[in-house]
PDB file of C-alpha atoms and ligand atoms in Angstrom:
ATOM      1  CA  UNK J1430       5.997  19.181   1.503  1.00 95.00           C
ATOM      2  CA  UNK J1431       4.956  15.894   0.399  1.00 97.00           C
ATOM      3  CA  UNK J1432       5.519  13.030   2.314  1.00 98.00           C
ATOM      4  CA  UNK J1433       6.963   9.220   0.989  1.00 98.00           C
ATOM      5  CA  UNK J1434       7.844   6.650   3.148  1.00 98.00           C
ATOM      6  CA  UNK J1435      10.542   3.860   1.565  1.00 98.00           C
ATOM      7  CA  UNK J1436      10.593   0.462   3.188  1.00 98.00           C
ATOM      8  CA  UNK J1437      13.927  -1.111   3.510  1.00 96.00           C
ATOM      9  CA  UNK J1438      14.579  -4.510   2.651  1.00 93.00           C
ATOM     10  CA  UNK J1439      14.082  -5.457   6.310  1.00 94.00           C
ATOM     11  CA  UNK J1440      10.838  -3.742   6.713  1.00 96.00           C
ATOM     12  CA  UNK J1441      12.610  -0.636   8.528  1.00 96.00           C
ATOM     13  CA  UNK J1442      10.043   2.144   7.381  1.00 97.00           C
ATOM     14  CA  UNK J1443      11.339   6.098   7.103  1.00 97.00           C
ATOM     15  CA  UNK J1444       9.175   8.527   6.063  1.00 98.00           C
ATOM     16  CA  UNK J1445      10.690  12.063   4.542  1.00 98.00           C
ATOM     17  CA  UNK J1446       9.158  15.194   3.470  1.00 97.00           C
ATOM     18  CA  UNK J1447       9.606  16.714   0.509  1.00 97.00           C
ATOM     19  CA  UNK J1448       9.101  19.711  -1.562  1.00 97.00           C
ATOM     20  CA  UNK J1449       6.613  19.653  -5.014  1.00 97.00           C
ATOM     21  CA  UNK J1450       8.071  19.028  -8.127  1.00 95.00           C
ATOM     22  CA  UNK J1451      10.958  17.016  -6.735  1.00 97.00           C
ATOM     23  CA  UNK J1452      12.012  13.311  -6.806  1.00 98.00           C
ATOM     24  CA  UNK J1453      11.555  10.361  -5.380  1.00 98.00           C
ATOM     25  CA  UNK J1454      15.290   9.661  -5.683  1.00 97.00           C
ATOM     26  CA  UNK J1455      15.779  13.055  -4.234  1.00 97.00           C
ATOM     27  CA  UNK J1456      13.059  12.767  -1.081  1.00 97.00           C
ATOM     28  CA  UNK J1457      15.888   9.283  -0.843  1.00 97.00           C
ATOM     29  CA  UNK J1458      18.636  10.583  -0.780  1.00 97.00           C
ATOM     30  CA  UNK J1459      17.862  14.272   0.605  1.00 97.00           C
ATOM     31  CA  UNK J1460      17.272  12.527   3.635  1.00 97.00           C
ATOM     32  CA  UNK J1461      20.397  10.133   3.656  1.00 96.00           C
ATOM     33  CA  UNK J1462      17.813   6.514   3.251  1.00 96.00           C
ATOM     34  CA  UNK J1463      20.105   4.229   2.305  1.00 93.00           C
ATOM     35  CA  UNK J1464      18.886   1.890  -0.957  1.00 92.00           C
ATOM     36  CA  UNK J1465      18.967   4.292  -2.947  1.00 94.00           C
ATOM     37  CA  UNK J1466      22.507   5.445  -4.916  1.00 93.00           C
ATOM     38  CA  UNK J1467      21.293   8.126  -8.457  1.00 93.00           C
ATOM     39  CA  UNK J1468      24.462   7.775  -9.198  1.00 94.00           C
ATOM     40  CA  UNK J1469      23.451   9.501 -12.643  1.00 95.00           C
ATOM     41  CA  UNK J1470      22.632  12.461 -10.512  1.00 95.00           C
ATOM     42  CA  UNK J1471      18.631  11.738 -11.907  1.00 95.00           C
ATOM     43  CA  UNK J1472      18.809  12.128 -15.547  1.00 96.00           C
ATOM     44  CA  UNK J1473      18.080   8.241 -15.936  1.00 96.00           C
ATOM     45  CA  UNK J1474      20.780   6.700 -17.158  1.00 95.00           C
ATOM     46  CA  UNK J1475      22.084   4.574 -14.405  1.00 94.00           C
ATOM     47  CA  UNK J1476      19.339   1.864 -12.747  1.00 95.00           C
ATOM     48  CA  UNK J1477      20.551   2.715  -9.763  1.00 96.00           C
ATOM     49  CA  UNK J1478      17.593   4.509  -7.824  1.00 97.00           C
ATOM     50  CA  UNK J1479      15.217   1.250  -8.723  1.00 97.00           C
ATOM     51  CA  UNK J1480      12.562   1.279  -6.105  1.00 98.00           C
ATOM     52  CA  UNK J1481       8.839  -0.668  -6.368  1.00 98.00           C
ATOM     53  CA  UNK J1482       5.558   1.215  -6.070  1.00 98.00           C
ATOM     54  CA  UNK J1483       3.902  -0.277  -2.714  1.00 98.00           C
ATOM     55  CA  UNK J1484       0.892  -2.288  -4.548  1.00 97.00           C
ATOM     56  CA  UNK J1485      -1.783   0.534  -2.962  1.00 98.00           C
ATOM     57  CA  UNK J1486      -0.098   3.480  -5.137  1.00 98.00           C
ATOM     58  CA  UNK J1487       0.919   2.473  -8.369  1.00 97.00           C
ATOM     59  CA  UNK J1488      -2.329   3.443  -9.948  1.00 97.00           C
ATOM     60  CA  UNK J1489      -1.975   6.767  -8.909  1.00 97.00           C
ATOM     61  CA  UNK J1490       1.968   6.384  -9.332  1.00 97.00           C
ATOM     62  CA  UNK J1491       1.372   4.537 -13.615  1.00 95.00           C
ATOM     63  CA  UNK J1492       4.125   2.172 -15.101  1.00 95.00           C
ATOM     64  CA  UNK J1493       6.852   3.198 -16.941  1.00 96.00           C
ATOM     65  CA  UNK J1494       6.022   5.055 -20.188  1.00 94.00           C
ATOM     66  CA  UNK J1495       5.973   2.197 -22.939  1.00 92.00           C
ATOM     67  CA  UNK J1496       8.762   3.023 -25.413  1.00 92.00           C
ATOM     68  CA  UNK J1497      10.495   5.632 -22.745  1.00 95.00           C
ATOM     69  CA  UNK J1498      13.684   6.039 -22.293  1.00 96.00           C
ATOM     70  CA  UNK J1499      12.708   4.397 -17.770  1.00 97.00           C
ATOM     71  CA  UNK J1500      11.397   1.891 -19.562  1.00 95.00           C
ATOM     72  CA  UNK J1501      14.359   1.116 -21.477  1.00 95.00           C
ATOM     73  CA  UNK J1502      16.868   1.539 -18.918  1.00 95.00           C
ATOM     74  CA  UNK J1503      15.003  -0.723 -15.783  1.00 94.00           C
ATOM     75  CA  UNK J1504      15.972  -3.651 -17.994  1.00 90.00           C
ATOM     76  CA  UNK J1505      18.996  -3.356 -16.371  1.00 89.00           C
ATOM     77  CA  UNK J1506      17.888  -3.794 -12.328  1.00 92.00           C
ATOM     78  CA  UNK J1507      17.979  -5.829 -11.148  1.00 90.00           C
ATOM     79  CA  UNK J1508      14.985  -7.906  -9.276  1.00 91.00           C
ATOM     80  CA  UNK J1509      12.408  -5.836 -11.538  1.00 94.00           C
ATOM     81  CA  UNK J1510       8.510  -6.474 -11.982  1.00 95.00           C
ATOM     82  CA  UNK J1511       5.711  -5.222 -12.975  1.00 95.00           C
ATOM     83  CA  UNK J1512       5.623  -2.094 -10.015  1.00 97.00           C
ATOM     84  CA  UNK J1513       9.351  -1.121 -10.674  1.00 97.00           C
ATOM     85  CA  UNK J1514       9.870   2.280 -11.501  1.00 98.00           C
ATOM     86  CA  UNK J1515      12.926   4.401 -11.584  1.00 98.00           C
ATOM     87  CA  UNK J1516      13.307   6.869  -8.037  1.00 98.00           C
ATOM     88  CA  UNK J1517      14.546   9.679 -10.191  1.00 98.00           C
ATOM     89  CA  UNK J1518      11.027   9.474 -12.477  1.00 98.00           C
ATOM     90  CA  UNK J1519       9.034   9.941 -10.379  1.00 98.00           C
ATOM     91  CA  UNK J1520       7.213  13.151  -8.914  1.00 97.00           C
ATOM     92  CA  UNK J1521       6.492  14.217  -5.762  1.00 97.00           C
ATOM     93  CA  UNK J1522       3.320  15.706  -6.628  1.00 97.00           C
ATOM     94  CA  UNK J1523       0.021  16.544  -4.067  1.00 97.00           C
ATOM     95  CA  UNK J1524      -1.475  13.338  -5.319  1.00 97.00           C
ATOM     96  CA  UNK J1525       1.077  11.332  -4.238  1.00 98.00           C
ATOM     97  CA  UNK J1526       0.780  12.988  -0.889  1.00 98.00           C
ATOM     98  CA  UNK J1527       1.583   9.830   1.399  1.00 98.00           C
ATOM     99  CA  UNK J1528       3.774   7.739  -1.180  1.00 98.00           C
ATOM    100  CA  UNK J1529       4.993   4.921  -0.025  1.00 98.00           C
ATOM    101  CA  UNK J1530       8.759   2.975  -2.367  1.00 98.00           C
ATOM    102  CA  UNK J1531       9.871  -0.154  -1.333  1.00 98.00           C
ATOM    103  CA  UNK J1532      13.622  -0.809  -1.834  1.00 97.00           C
ATOM    104  CA  UNK J1533      15.463  -3.493  -2.723  1.00 95.00           C
ATOM    105  CA  UNK J1534      17.570  -6.099  -1.817  1.00 91.00           C
ATOM    106  CA  UNK J1535      20.685  -3.926  -3.743  1.00 86.00           C
ATOM    107  CA  UNK J1536      20.849  -1.875  -6.663  1.00 86.00           C
ATOM    108  CA  UNK J1537      22.893  -3.691  -8.906  1.00 73.00           C
TER     109      UNK J1537
HETATM  110  S1  FES Z2400      18.896   8.005 -10.892  1.00 53.03           S
HETATM  111 FE1  FES Z2400      20.130   7.551 -12.939  1.00 53.03          FE
HETATM  112  S2  FES Z2400      18.531   6.212 -13.533  1.00 53.03           S
HETATM  113 FE2  FES Z2400      18.070   7.040 -11.756  1.00 53.03          FE
END
């Protein structure tokens, strides 16, 4: 199991565990963490799973692939920054055990 901590806009922290290979979106939804909608089911088509990767983890997570679906779609999320990613595109691998993701106030 891999741990991921979600920090909501009001600073509330919630650490959950998820099986390796599942996504950060699934980590939130399977554990009823509020703040991620994930309306498209995780197929990179809605941008309602927008998160900000904690700066300390950005090197390991990396930005969306340039010119890829995620990088095109993320432009439709509100308040994006250089640390923005779509949680459905973050695969929870052992190297990301302990990952910290910040949730935006709103998903649209
Ligand atoms: S769940 Fe739709 S883009 Fe991530």
